[in-house]
C-alpha cells in the first residue's frame, strides 16, 4: 500500500519520488509524493543478538582450531628434541656439555609454550560455552570434572626430562678422556639419557620415565583430527546431527574415517604404534649392556612379532620397562587385528544387488534339483509298483524300497533348503518392498487428492452457473410479469 499526495507546482518545492522509484525534479503541473505505508521489515534486537552470537561463535571456533594445531606442532617438536637428545648423547656430545644444556633448555621452552597454548585453548572453550548459553557466568562452565581434566592435561604436557639441570659442571675432564679413549666403555646410563653416572640409577630411571611419558602428548592428535574434520565444519552435518541427537565427538569422527578410508586409517595407526613402541623399547633396553634389543632393527622385529601375536622367542626384552612396552604392544595388536578383520569382512561382503543376484541363481539351481528329485521319486515309485506286480524277489523289492525312501529324503531336504533360502531372501527385500508400497500408496493418495480437488472445483463452477441461471430466470419471469400486468409495479 502506498499513499499519494498531489499539490500545485508552486507549492511543491524539492524533489519527489515517482511510482517507478526514480528521483525527479519539478516537471509538470503537479507533484506526486509517494509514501509507502508498509515499511521495510527491520531486524529485531533478538535477531541482531543471535547474528552477533553466531559470528562470535565462528571466530572462537577458528581460534580453537588454530590453537590446537599450534599445540600439536609444539608437542611434536618437544618429542623430536627429546629423541635427538637421547640419540646424540654421547656420540656427538657428552653429558653436561653446552649442547646438552641447549637442547634441554629448548625442550623446557617448548613445554612452557605448550602449557600456554593449552591454557589459551581452554579459555576459548569457556568462551564458546558462554556464547552457546547466552552469556552466562563463566564459573558455571568450570565444574569439578572440567577442572580435573584441565589439571591432568597440564600435568601430562608439563612432563619432560630435566636431568641436565642437575649437572654441577658443564664439562669434566673425565668425560673428555672417555670420549677420546675408544676402548673405554661409556656408562650405559649416560648413553641413554645424557645423565652422568654420579647421580645414580634412581635419577636415570626417573629420566627414562619422564622421557617415555612425553609420548602422552600425542593425545592432541585426536583433538586436532576432530577440530579439522569436515564432519564438524560442515553445517549440513551439524544440522542433521542435531535433529538426530548425535554428538560430534572423536568417536563419531573416527567411525566416519573408518567407513570412508579404512585402509589409510589403520595403516597410519599401525605405523605410528610400530615406530613409537620400537623406539621406546630401544630406550628401555639400553640400560643394560650387551642386549640385542638395544638396537633399533632388533626392536622393530620384536615389536612386529609382538604386535602380530606371533612371538617366535628368538629375542625378548630384559628390562621391566621393555616388558611393559611389549605388553602394551600386544594389547594394541589384538585390537588392531580385530579392526582389520572387521574391515576385511566388510570389504568381502556382498552388497545388496550382488546378494539378490546370488540368491536368485541359488534359487534356480535348487529348483532344478527339486525337479530332478521329484522325478526320481516318481521313478522309484513306478519301479516299486512294477516289482510288486511282477512278484519278483524280496531282495529286489527291498532295494527299490530303499531307493524310494532315499529319493523322498533328498526331495524333502531340497524343499527345506529352498524354503530357508526364500525366507532369508524375503527378509532382505522386506524393507525395500515396504518402502515401495508406501511410495505407491503416497502417490495414489496424492492423485486421489488432486482428483477430488478438481471435482470440487468443477462442482463449485457448476453451482455458480446454476446460480447465474436462476438469477437470469428470475429476471425473465419478473419482466414477463411486468409486461402482462403493468399494475404490479
GROMACS .gro file of C-alpha atoms in nm:
model
  489
    1UNK     CA    1   0.000   0.000   0.000
    2UNK     CA    2   0.114   0.349  -0.067
    3UNK     CA    3  -0.034   0.695  -0.012
    4UNK     CA    4  -0.008   0.958  -0.288
    5UNK     CA    5  -0.034   1.335  -0.222
    6UNK     CA    6  -0.081   1.584  -0.509
    7UNK     CA    7  -0.003   1.955  -0.499
    8UNK     CA    8   0.040   2.253  -0.732
    9UNK     CA    9   0.364   2.345  -0.898
   10UNK     CA   10   0.420   2.645  -0.675
   11UNK     CA   11   0.352   2.462  -0.352
   12UNK     CA   12   0.583   2.168  -0.422
   13UNK     CA   13   0.948   2.250  -0.377
   14UNK     CA   14   1.223   1.998  -0.399
   15UNK     CA   15   1.243   1.652  -0.543
   16UNK     CA   16   0.986   1.379  -0.535
   17UNK     CA   17   0.979   1.008  -0.584
   18UNK     CA   18   0.762   0.883  -0.867
   19UNK     CA   19   0.593   0.545  -0.892
   20UNK     CA   20   0.887   0.382  -1.067
   21UNK     CA   21   1.119   0.471  -0.779
   22UNK     CA   22   1.317   0.736  -0.973
   23UNK     CA   23   1.402   1.082  -0.844
   24UNK     CA   24   1.267   1.373  -1.048
   25UNK     CA   25   1.251   1.750  -1.032
   26UNK     CA   26   0.959   1.996  -1.060
   27UNK     CA   27   0.839   1.895  -1.408
   28UNK     CA   28   0.471   1.917  -1.489
   29UNK     CA   29   0.182   2.094  -1.325
   30UNK     CA   30   0.151   1.866  -1.025
   31UNK     CA   31   0.391   1.685  -0.796
   32UNK     CA   32   0.317   1.337  -0.660
   33UNK     CA   33   0.480   1.231  -0.338
   34UNK     CA   34   0.451   0.856  -0.288
   35UNK     CA   35   0.489   0.735   0.070
   36UNK     CA   36   0.483   0.359   0.130
   37UNK     CA   37   0.252   0.264   0.415
   38UNK     CA   38   0.419  -0.078   0.467
   39UNK     CA   39   0.769  -0.001   0.591
   40UNK     CA   40   1.050  -0.249   0.524
   41UNK     CA   41   1.089  -0.513   0.790
   42UNK     CA   42   1.363  -0.423   1.033
   43UNK     CA   43   1.571  -0.659   1.236
   44UNK     CA   44   1.456  -0.707   1.593
   45UNK     CA   45   1.711  -0.677   1.875
   46UNK     CA   46   1.685  -1.053   1.945
   47UNK     CA   47   1.769  -1.143   1.585
   48UNK     CA   48   2.060  -0.900   1.585
   49UNK     CA   49   2.198  -1.052   1.905
   50UNK     CA   50   2.168  -1.401   1.754
   51UNK     CA   51   2.364  -1.295   1.447
   52UNK     CA   52   2.637  -1.140   1.660
   53UNK     CA   53   2.644  -1.454   1.873
   54UNK     CA   54   2.684  -1.678   1.566
   55UNK     CA   55   2.964  -1.455   1.438
   56UNK     CA   56   3.146  -1.468   1.773
   57UNK     CA   57   3.098  -1.844   1.785
   58UNK     CA   58   3.255  -1.882   1.441
   59UNK     CA   59   3.557  -1.672   1.542
   60UNK     CA   60   3.604  -1.868   1.865
   61UNK     CA   61   3.590  -2.200   1.678
   62UNK     CA   62   3.856  -2.078   1.435
   63UNK     CA   63   4.076  -1.969   1.727
   64UNK     CA   64   4.033  -2.310   1.892
   65UNK     CA   65   4.131  -2.486   1.572
   66UNK     CA   66   4.437  -2.265   1.532
   67UNK     CA   67   4.547  -2.309   1.894
   68UNK     CA   68   4.505  -2.687   1.871
   69UNK     CA   69   4.722  -2.702   1.559
   70UNK     CA   70   4.993  -2.492   1.725
   71UNK     CA   71   4.979  -2.705   2.040
   72UNK     CA   72   5.018  -3.026   1.840
   73UNK     CA   73   5.313  -2.881   1.648
   74UNK     CA   74   5.489  -2.767   1.968
   75UNK     CA   75   5.424  -3.106   2.132
   76UNK     CA   76   5.576  -3.291   1.836
   77UNK     CA   77   5.873  -3.052   1.841
   78UNK     CA   78   5.935  -3.131   2.209
   79UNK     CA   79   5.919  -3.507   2.142
   80UNK     CA   80   6.159  -3.469   1.849
   81UNK     CA   81   6.406  -3.273   2.063
   82UNK     CA   82   6.385  -3.539   2.333
   83UNK     CA   83   6.463  -3.812   2.078
   84UNK     CA   84   6.757  -3.612   1.941
   85UNK     CA   85   6.887  -3.560   2.295
   86UNK     CA   86   6.873  -3.933   2.368
   87UNK     CA   87   7.028  -4.042   2.036
   88UNK     CA   88   7.305  -3.782   2.007
   89UNK     CA   89   7.449  -3.831   2.354
   90UNK     CA   90   7.733  -3.936   2.389
   91UNK     CA   91   7.810  -3.998   2.020
   92UNK     CA   92   7.802  -3.623   1.940
   93UNK     CA   93   7.844  -3.457   2.282
   94UNK     CA   94   7.894  -3.575   2.640
   95UNK     CA   95   7.667  -3.519   2.940
   96UNK     CA   96   7.695  -3.177   3.095
   97UNK     CA   97   7.816  -3.009   2.775
   98UNK     CA   98   7.675  -2.685   2.638
   99UNK     CA   99   7.496  -2.872   2.357
  100UNK     CA  100   7.312  -3.087   2.607
  101UNK     CA  101   7.218  -2.781   2.807
  102UNK     CA  102   7.088  -2.600   2.497
  103UNK     CA  103   6.873  -2.897   2.388
  104UNK     CA  104   6.734  -2.937   2.740
  105UNK     CA  105   6.650  -2.566   2.752
  106UNK     CA  106   6.477  -2.598   2.414
  107UNK     CA  107   6.267  -2.888   2.547
  108UNK     CA  108   6.173  -2.683   2.855
  109UNK     CA  109   6.084  -2.379   2.643
  110UNK     CA  110   5.866  -2.591   2.413
  111UNK     CA  111   5.695  -2.736   2.720
  112UNK     CA  112   5.624  -2.388   2.856
  113UNK     CA  113   5.484  -2.278   2.520
  114UNK     CA  114   5.268  -2.590   2.510
  115UNK     CA  115   5.125  -2.516   2.854
  116UNK     CA  116   5.041  -2.160   2.749
  117UNK     CA  117   4.867  -2.289   2.435
  118UNK     CA  118   4.669  -2.544   2.636
  119UNK     CA  119   4.551  -2.274   2.878
  120UNK     CA  120   4.454  -2.048   2.584
  121UNK     CA  121   4.266  -2.337   2.423
  122UNK     CA  122   4.060  -2.399   2.736
  123UNK     CA  123   3.998  -2.025   2.769
  124UNK     CA  124   3.848  -2.028   2.420
  125UNK     CA  125   3.649  -2.337   2.516
  126UNK     CA  126   3.497  -2.149   2.810
  127UNK     CA  127   3.422  -1.853   2.580
  128UNK     CA  128   3.241  -2.089   2.347
  129UNK     CA  129   3.037  -2.226   2.639
  130UNK     CA  130   2.941  -1.873   2.740
  131UNK     CA  131   2.831  -1.786   2.385
  132UNK     CA  132   2.628  -2.106   2.344
  133UNK     CA  133   2.445  -2.047   2.672
  134UNK     CA  134   2.365  -1.677   2.613
  135UNK     CA  135   2.645  -1.514   2.813
  136UNK     CA  136   2.612  -1.693   3.144
  137UNK     CA  137   2.868  -1.671   3.423
  138UNK     CA  138   3.197  -1.836   3.325
  139UNK     CA  139   3.218  -2.014   3.662
  140UNK     CA  140   2.925  -2.234   3.559
  141UNK     CA  141   3.146  -2.398   3.295
  142UNK     CA  142   3.422  -2.472   3.547
  143UNK     CA  143   3.281  -2.787   3.703
  144UNK     CA  144   3.487  -3.018   3.918
  145UNK     CA  145   3.521  -3.271   3.638
  146UNK     CA  146   3.631  -2.999   3.396
  147UNK     CA  147   3.893  -2.865   3.636
  148UNK     CA  148   4.024  -3.216   3.698
  149UNK     CA  149   4.062  -3.280   3.325
  150UNK     CA  150   4.239  -2.949   3.269
  151UNK     CA  151   4.477  -3.015   3.560
  152UNK     CA  152   4.552  -3.365   3.431
  153UNK     CA  153   4.614  -3.231   3.082
  154UNK     CA  154   4.853  -2.965   3.210
  155UNK     CA  155   5.034  -3.227   3.417
  156UNK     CA  156   5.074  -3.457   3.117
  157UNK     CA  157   5.204  -3.174   2.898
  158UNK     CA  158   5.444  -3.049   3.169
  159UNK     CA  159   5.631  -3.382   3.190
  160UNK     CA  160   5.978  -3.364   3.031
  161UNK     CA  161   6.332  -3.476   3.127
  162UNK     CA  162   6.522  -3.232   3.348
  163UNK     CA  163   6.834  -3.431   3.438
  164UNK     CA  164   7.075  -3.197   3.260
  165UNK     CA  165   7.000  -2.914   3.501
  166UNK     CA  166   7.129  -3.127   3.787
  167UNK     CA  167   7.480  -3.136   3.646
  168UNK     CA  168   7.728  -2.947   3.861
  169UNK     CA  169   7.967  -2.860   3.576
  170UNK     CA  170   7.905  -2.827   3.204
  171UNK     CA  171   8.216  -3.027   3.115
  172UNK     CA  172   8.453  -3.250   3.310
  173UNK     CA  173   8.796  -3.385   3.213
  174UNK     CA  174   8.679  -3.736   3.295
  175UNK     CA  175   8.416  -3.739   3.018
  176UNK     CA  176   8.659  -3.579   2.772
  177UNK     CA  177   8.906  -3.861   2.842
  178UNK     CA  178   8.629  -4.120   2.799
  179UNK     CA  179   8.531  -3.977   2.461
  180UNK     CA  180   8.889  -3.984   2.331
  181UNK     CA  181   8.961  -4.334   2.455
  182UNK     CA  182   8.796  -4.585   2.218
  183UNK     CA  183   8.847  -4.877   2.449
  184UNK     CA  184   8.679  -4.711   2.743
  185UNK     CA  185   8.314  -4.816   2.764
  186UNK     CA  186   8.079  -4.534   2.845
  187UNK     CA  187   7.822  -4.561   3.114
  188UNK     CA  188   7.501  -4.715   2.984
  189UNK     CA  189   7.303  -4.454   3.173
  190UNK     CA  190   7.486  -4.170   3.003
  191UNK     CA  191   7.446  -4.329   2.660
  192UNK     CA  192   7.073  -4.343   2.706
  193UNK     CA  193   6.961  -4.024   2.873
  194UNK     CA  194   7.270  -3.799   2.879
  195UNK     CA  195   7.290  -3.808   3.258
  196UNK     CA  196   7.625  -3.864   3.423
  197UNK     CA  197   7.670  -4.170   3.640
  198UNK     CA  198   7.729  -3.969   3.960
  199UNK     CA  199   7.354  -3.920   4.004
  200UNK     CA  200   7.290  -4.291   4.040
  201UNK     CA  201   7.031  -4.527   3.899
  202UNK     CA  202   6.729  -4.354   4.054
  203UNK     CA  203   6.788  -4.035   3.857
  204UNK     CA  204   6.843  -4.239   3.541
  205UNK     CA  205   6.518  -4.430   3.597
  206UNK     CA  206   6.335  -4.103   3.660
  207UNK     CA  207   6.478  -3.955   3.339
  208UNK     CA  208   6.373  -4.267   3.148
  209UNK     CA  209   6.020  -4.247   3.284
  210UNK     CA  210   5.991  -3.875   3.205
  211UNK     CA  211   6.122  -3.931   2.852
  212UNK     CA  212   5.870  -4.209   2.785
  213UNK     CA  213   5.582  -4.012   2.934
  214UNK     CA  214   5.642  -3.734   2.682
  215UNK     CA  215   5.472  -3.955   2.423
  216UNK     CA  216   5.146  -3.896   2.611
  217UNK     CA  217   5.136  -3.560   2.436
  218UNK     CA  218   5.017  -3.747   2.127
  219UNK     CA  219   4.666  -3.730   2.272
  220UNK     CA  220   4.650  -3.391   2.095
  221UNK     CA  221   4.626  -3.579   1.764
  222UNK     CA  222   4.266  -3.683   1.827
  223UNK     CA  223   4.170  -3.325   1.918
  224UNK     CA  224   4.330  -3.189   1.601
  225UNK     CA  225   4.153  -3.451   1.389
  226UNK     CA  226   3.820  -3.361   1.550
  227UNK     CA  227   3.856  -2.984   1.506
  228UNK     CA  228   3.989  -3.008   1.149
  229UNK     CA  229   3.746  -3.272   1.024
  230UNK     CA  230   3.492  -3.186   0.756
  231UNK     CA  231   3.224  -3.353   0.966
  232UNK     CA  232   3.249  -3.087   1.236
  233UNK     CA  233   3.296  -2.797   0.994
  234UNK     CA  234   3.001  -2.889   0.771
  235UNK     CA  235   2.679  -2.706   0.857
  236UNK     CA  236   2.466  -2.980   0.697
  237UNK     CA  237   2.631  -3.247   0.916
  238UNK     CA  238   2.569  -3.041   1.229
  239UNK     CA  239   2.207  -2.960   1.145
  240UNK     CA  240   2.114  -3.320   1.060
  241UNK     CA  241   2.310  -3.447   1.361
  242UNK     CA  242   2.129  -3.211   1.596
  243UNK     CA  243   1.794  -3.337   1.464
  244UNK     CA  244   1.903  -3.696   1.534
  245UNK     CA  245   2.068  -3.623   1.873
  246UNK     CA  246   2.418  -3.708   1.750
  247UNK     CA  247   2.716  -3.578   1.948
  248UNK     CA  248   3.009  -3.485   1.725
  249UNK     CA  249   3.285  -3.645   1.930
  250UNK     CA  250   3.610  -3.808   1.823
  251UNK     CA  251   3.439  -4.147   1.831
  252UNK     CA  252   3.190  -4.037   1.564
  253UNK     CA  253   3.467  -3.881   1.351
  254UNK     CA  254   3.676  -4.199   1.383
  255UNK     CA  255   3.378  -4.411   1.272
  256UNK     CA  256   3.333  -4.186   0.970
  257UNK     CA  257   3.703  -4.213   0.882
  258UNK     CA  258   3.697  -4.591   0.924
  259UNK     CA  259   3.393  -4.608   0.698
  260UNK     CA  260   3.536  -4.382   0.426
  261UNK     CA  261   3.911  -4.457   0.446
  262UNK     CA  262   3.956  -4.782   0.644
  263UNK     CA  263   4.288  -4.886   0.490
  264UNK     CA  264   4.455  -4.545   0.530
  265UNK     CA  265   4.335  -4.500   0.887
  266UNK     CA  266   4.451  -4.845   1.001
  267UNK     CA  267   4.783  -4.814   0.818
  268UNK     CA  268   4.862  -4.477   0.976
  269UNK     CA  269   4.764  -4.604   1.323
  270UNK     CA  270   4.970  -4.924   1.292
  271UNK     CA  271   5.279  -4.743   1.161
  272UNK     CA  272   5.261  -4.488   1.442
  273UNK     CA  273   5.236  -4.758   1.708
  274UNK     CA  274   5.515  -4.962   1.549
  275UNK     CA  275   5.769  -4.680   1.531
  276UNK     CA  276   5.689  -4.527   1.871
  277UNK     CA  277   5.690  -4.862   2.052
  278UNK     CA  278   6.016  -4.968   1.882
  279UNK     CA  279   6.199  -4.656   1.990
  280UNK     CA  280   6.059  -4.680   2.343
  281UNK     CA  281   6.176  -5.041   2.363
  282UNK     CA  282   6.521  -4.941   2.239
  283UNK     CA  283   6.542  -4.667   2.501
  284UNK     CA  284   6.439  -4.907   2.777
  285UNK     CA  285   6.676  -5.186   2.675
  286UNK     CA  286   6.983  -4.961   2.651
  287UNK     CA  287   7.004  -4.960   3.028
  288UNK     CA  288   7.173  -5.298   3.013
  289UNK     CA  289   7.488  -5.372   2.822
  290UNK     CA  290   7.516  -5.645   2.558
  291UNK     CA  291   7.143  -5.664   2.495
  292UNK     CA  292   7.014  -5.746   2.143
  293UNK     CA  293   6.702  -5.535   2.177
  294UNK     CA  294   6.911  -5.223   2.240
  295UNK     CA  295   6.941  -5.184   1.862
  296UNK     CA  296   6.665  -5.027   1.658
  297UNK     CA  297   6.646  -5.302   1.396
  298UNK     CA  298   6.606  -5.576   1.658
  299UNK     CA  299   6.347  -5.367   1.842
  300UNK     CA  300   6.149  -5.323   1.520
  301UNK     CA  301   6.149  -5.700   1.470
  302UNK     CA  302   6.043  -5.770   1.829
  303UNK     CA  303   5.762  -5.514   1.822
  304UNK     CA  304   5.640  -5.651   1.487
  305UNK     CA  305   5.615  -6.012   1.604
  306UNK     CA  306   5.462  -5.899   1.934
  307UNK     CA  307   5.207  -5.680   1.754
  308UNK     CA  308   5.110  -5.971   1.529
  309UNK     CA  309   5.086  -6.202   1.838
  310UNK     CA  310   5.335  -6.447   1.683
  311UNK     CA  311   5.616  -6.446   1.939
  312UNK     CA  312   5.894  -6.662   1.795
  313UNK     CA  313   6.100  -6.632   2.114
  314UNK     CA  314   6.431  -6.559   1.938
  315UNK     CA  315   6.454  -6.219   2.114
  316UNK     CA  316   6.286  -6.097   2.429
  317UNK     CA  317   6.303  -5.784   2.648
  318UNK     CA  318   6.533  -5.789   2.950
  319UNK     CA  319   6.416  -5.486   3.150
  320UNK     CA  320   6.085  -5.426   3.324
  321UNK     CA  321   6.027  -5.119   3.112
  322UNK     CA  322   6.077  -5.318   2.793
  323UNK     CA  323   5.840  -5.589   2.910
  324UNK     CA  324   5.573  -5.327   2.980
  325UNK     CA  325   5.617  -5.182   2.631
  326UNK     CA  326   5.582  -5.527   2.475
  327UNK     CA  327   5.272  -5.596   2.683
  328UNK     CA  328   5.102  -5.276   2.565
  329UNK     CA  329   5.209  -5.354   2.209
  330UNK     CA  330   5.045  -5.696   2.228
  331UNK     CA  331   4.718  -5.546   2.354
  332UNK     CA  332   4.717  -5.287   2.075
  333UNK     CA  333   4.798  -5.560   1.824
  334UNK     CA  334   4.493  -5.763   1.928
  335UNK     CA  335   4.272  -5.453   1.896
  336UNK     CA  336   4.412  -5.363   1.553
  337UNK     CA  337   4.373  -5.723   1.436
  338UNK     CA  338   4.007  -5.714   1.535
  339UNK     CA  339   3.955  -5.389   1.343
  340UNK     CA  340   4.141  -5.532   1.043
  341UNK     CA  341   3.920  -5.842   1.042
  342UNK     CA  342   3.608  -5.622   1.059
  343UNK     CA  343   3.729  -5.405   0.768
  344UNK     CA  344   3.823  -5.705   0.552
  345UNK     CA  345   3.490  -5.874   0.629
  346UNK     CA  346   3.303  -5.561   0.526
  347UNK     CA  347   3.501  -5.534   0.204
  348UNK     CA  348   3.447  -5.901   0.115
  349UNK     CA  349   3.075  -5.896   0.194
  350UNK     CA  350   2.830  -5.888  -0.096
  351UNK     CA  351   2.634  -5.573  -0.147
  352UNK     CA  352   2.257  -5.562  -0.192
  353UNK     CA  353   2.249  -5.613  -0.567
  354UNK     CA  354   2.508  -5.889  -0.557
  355UNK     CA  355   2.313  -6.070  -0.286
  356UNK     CA  356   1.995  -6.055  -0.496
  357UNK     CA  357   2.176  -6.199  -0.797
  358UNK     CA  358   2.345  -6.469  -0.590
  359UNK     CA  359   2.027  -6.581  -0.415
  360UNK     CA  360   1.832  -6.571  -0.738
  361UNK     CA  361   2.082  -6.808  -0.905
  362UNK     CA  362   2.083  -7.035  -0.599
  363UNK     CA  363   1.705  -7.049  -0.611
  364UNK     CA  364   1.715  -7.151  -0.979
  365UNK     CA  365   1.971  -7.423  -0.909
  366UNK     CA  366   1.775  -7.561  -0.613
  367UNK     CA  367   1.454  -7.557  -0.821
  368UNK     CA  368   1.627  -7.768  -1.087
  369UNK     CA  369   1.750  -8.013  -0.824
  370UNK     CA  370   1.399  -8.032  -0.675
  371UNK     CA  371   1.255  -8.122  -1.016
  372UNK     CA  372   1.517  -8.394  -1.058
  373UNK     CA  373   1.448  -8.523  -0.707
  374UNK     CA  374   1.070  -8.530  -0.775
  375UNK     CA  375   1.134  -8.721  -1.097
  376UNK     CA  376   1.349  -8.970  -0.904
  377UNK     CA  377   1.068  -9.018  -0.651
  378UNK     CA  378   0.818  -9.089  -0.927
  379UNK     CA  379   1.058  -9.327  -1.100
  380UNK     CA  380   1.127  -9.521  -0.780
  381UNK     CA  381   0.754  -9.538  -0.707
  382UNK     CA  382   0.693  -9.683  -1.053
  383UNK     CA  383   0.974  -9.934  -1.015
  384UNK     CA  384   0.845 -10.035  -0.672
  385UNK     CA  385   0.493 -10.078  -0.811
  386UNK     CA  386   0.617 -10.281  -1.110
  387UNK     CA  387   0.820 -10.504  -0.880
  388UNK     CA  388   0.509 -10.575  -0.673
  389UNK     CA  389   0.304 -10.654  -0.983
  390UNK     CA  390   0.566 -10.888  -1.127
  391UNK     CA  391   0.614 -11.054  -0.787
  392UNK     CA  392   0.985 -11.060  -0.809
  393UNK     CA  393   1.230 -11.150  -0.530
  394UNK     CA  394   1.208 -10.986  -0.192
  395UNK     CA  395   1.567 -10.855  -0.223
  396UNK     CA  396   1.480 -10.651  -0.531
  397UNK     CA  397   1.167 -10.516  -0.359
  398UNK     CA  398   1.372 -10.410  -0.058
  399UNK     CA  399   1.629 -10.243  -0.287
  400UNK     CA  400   1.360 -10.038  -0.463
  401UNK     CA  401   1.205  -9.955  -0.126
  402UNK     CA  402   1.537  -9.818  -0.001
  403UNK     CA  403   1.586  -9.617  -0.320
  404UNK     CA  404   1.236  -9.472  -0.284
  405UNK     CA  405   1.297  -9.367   0.075
  406UNK     CA  406   1.631  -9.211  -0.019
  407UNK     CA  407   1.469  -9.018  -0.306
  408UNK     CA  408   1.195  -8.891  -0.070
  409UNK     CA  409   1.460  -8.783   0.183
  410UNK     CA  410   1.657  -8.592  -0.082
  411UNK     CA  411   1.338  -8.426  -0.208
  412UNK     CA  412   1.238  -8.313   0.143
  413UNK     CA  413   1.590  -8.185   0.215
  414UNK     CA  414   1.592  -7.975  -0.102
  415UNK     CA  415   1.245  -7.837  -0.028
  416UNK     CA  416   1.358  -7.735   0.321
  417UNK     CA  417   1.672  -7.574   0.180
  418UNK     CA  418   1.466  -7.379  -0.075
  419UNK     CA  419   1.227  -7.262   0.196
  420UNK     CA  420   1.512  -7.134   0.412
  421UNK     CA  421   1.671  -6.956   0.115
  422UNK     CA  422   1.347  -6.785   0.021
  423UNK     CA  423   1.281  -6.683   0.380
  424UNK     CA  424   1.623  -6.523   0.400
  425UNK     CA  425   1.578  -6.354   0.063
  426UNK     CA  426   1.234  -6.226   0.165
  427UNK     CA  427   1.384  -6.078   0.484
  428UNK     CA  428   1.635  -5.892   0.270
  429UNK     CA  429   1.373  -5.738   0.043
  430UNK     CA  430   1.105  -5.676   0.306
  431UNK     CA  431   1.222  -5.322   0.378
  432UNK     CA  432   1.262  -5.217   0.012
  433UNK     CA  433   0.922  -5.372  -0.068
  434UNK     CA  434   0.761  -5.189   0.221
  435UNK     CA  435   0.923  -4.866   0.107
  436UNK     CA  436   0.798  -4.917  -0.248
  437UNK     CA  437   0.448  -4.996  -0.122
  438UNK     CA  438   0.445  -4.682   0.092
  439UNK     CA  439   0.564  -4.473  -0.202
  440UNK     CA  440   0.290  -4.618  -0.421
  441UNK     CA  441   0.028  -4.551  -0.153
  442UNK     CA  442   0.151  -4.196  -0.112
  443UNK     CA  443   0.138  -4.139  -0.488
  444UNK     CA  444  -0.215  -4.284  -0.505
  445UNK     CA  445  -0.329  -4.063  -0.218
  446UNK     CA  446  -0.182  -3.757  -0.390
  447UNK     CA  447  -0.353  -3.845  -0.716
  448UNK     CA  448  -0.684  -3.903  -0.538
  449UNK     CA  449  -0.648  -3.572  -0.357
  450UNK     CA  450  -0.583  -3.388  -0.684
  451UNK     CA  451  -0.882  -3.554  -0.848
  452UNK     CA  452  -1.101  -3.464  -0.550
  453UNK     CA  453  -0.985  -3.103  -0.569
  454UNK     CA  454  -1.063  -3.090  -0.940
  455UNK     CA  455  -1.410  -3.236  -0.880
  456UNK     CA  456  -1.480  -2.986  -0.603
  457UNK     CA  457  -1.371  -2.700  -0.827
  458UNK     CA  458  -1.590  -2.829  -1.109
  459UNK     CA  459  -1.884  -2.860  -0.870
  460UNK     CA  460  -1.830  -2.505  -0.749
  461UNK     CA  461  -1.820  -2.382  -1.107
  462UNK     CA  462  -2.142  -2.567  -1.187
  463UNK     CA  463  -2.308  -2.421  -0.879
  464UNK     CA  464  -2.203  -2.075  -0.990
  465UNK     CA  465  -2.351  -2.142  -1.334
  466UNK     CA  466  -2.675  -2.266  -1.177
  467UNK     CA  467  -2.691  -1.956  -0.959
  468UNK     CA  468  -2.646  -1.734  -1.262
  469UNK     CA  469  -2.917  -1.930  -1.448
  470UNK     CA  470  -3.156  -1.891  -1.155
  471UNK     CA  471  -3.091  -1.518  -1.145
  472UNK     CA  472  -3.148  -1.483  -1.518
  473UNK     CA  473  -3.467  -1.693  -1.493
  474UNK     CA  474  -3.595  -1.479  -1.208
  475UNK     CA  475  -3.523  -1.165  -1.407
  476UNK     CA  476  -3.703  -1.301  -1.713
  477UNK     CA  477  -4.004  -1.403  -1.502
  478UNK     CA  478  -4.020  -1.060  -1.343
  479UNK     CA  479  -4.001  -0.891  -1.682
  480UNK     CA  480  -4.271  -1.116  -1.822
  481UNK     CA  481  -4.498  -1.047  -1.530
  482UNK     CA  482  -4.436  -0.676  -1.563
  483UNK     CA  483  -4.537  -0.681  -1.931
  484UNK     CA  484  -4.858  -0.870  -1.863
  485UNK     CA  485  -4.965  -0.684  -1.553
  486UNK     CA  486  -4.833  -0.330  -1.556
  487UNK     CA  487  -5.017  -0.264  -1.227
  488UNK     CA  488  -4.772  -0.487  -1.042
  489UNK     CA  489  -4.511  -0.211  -1.045
   0.00000   0.00000   0.00000
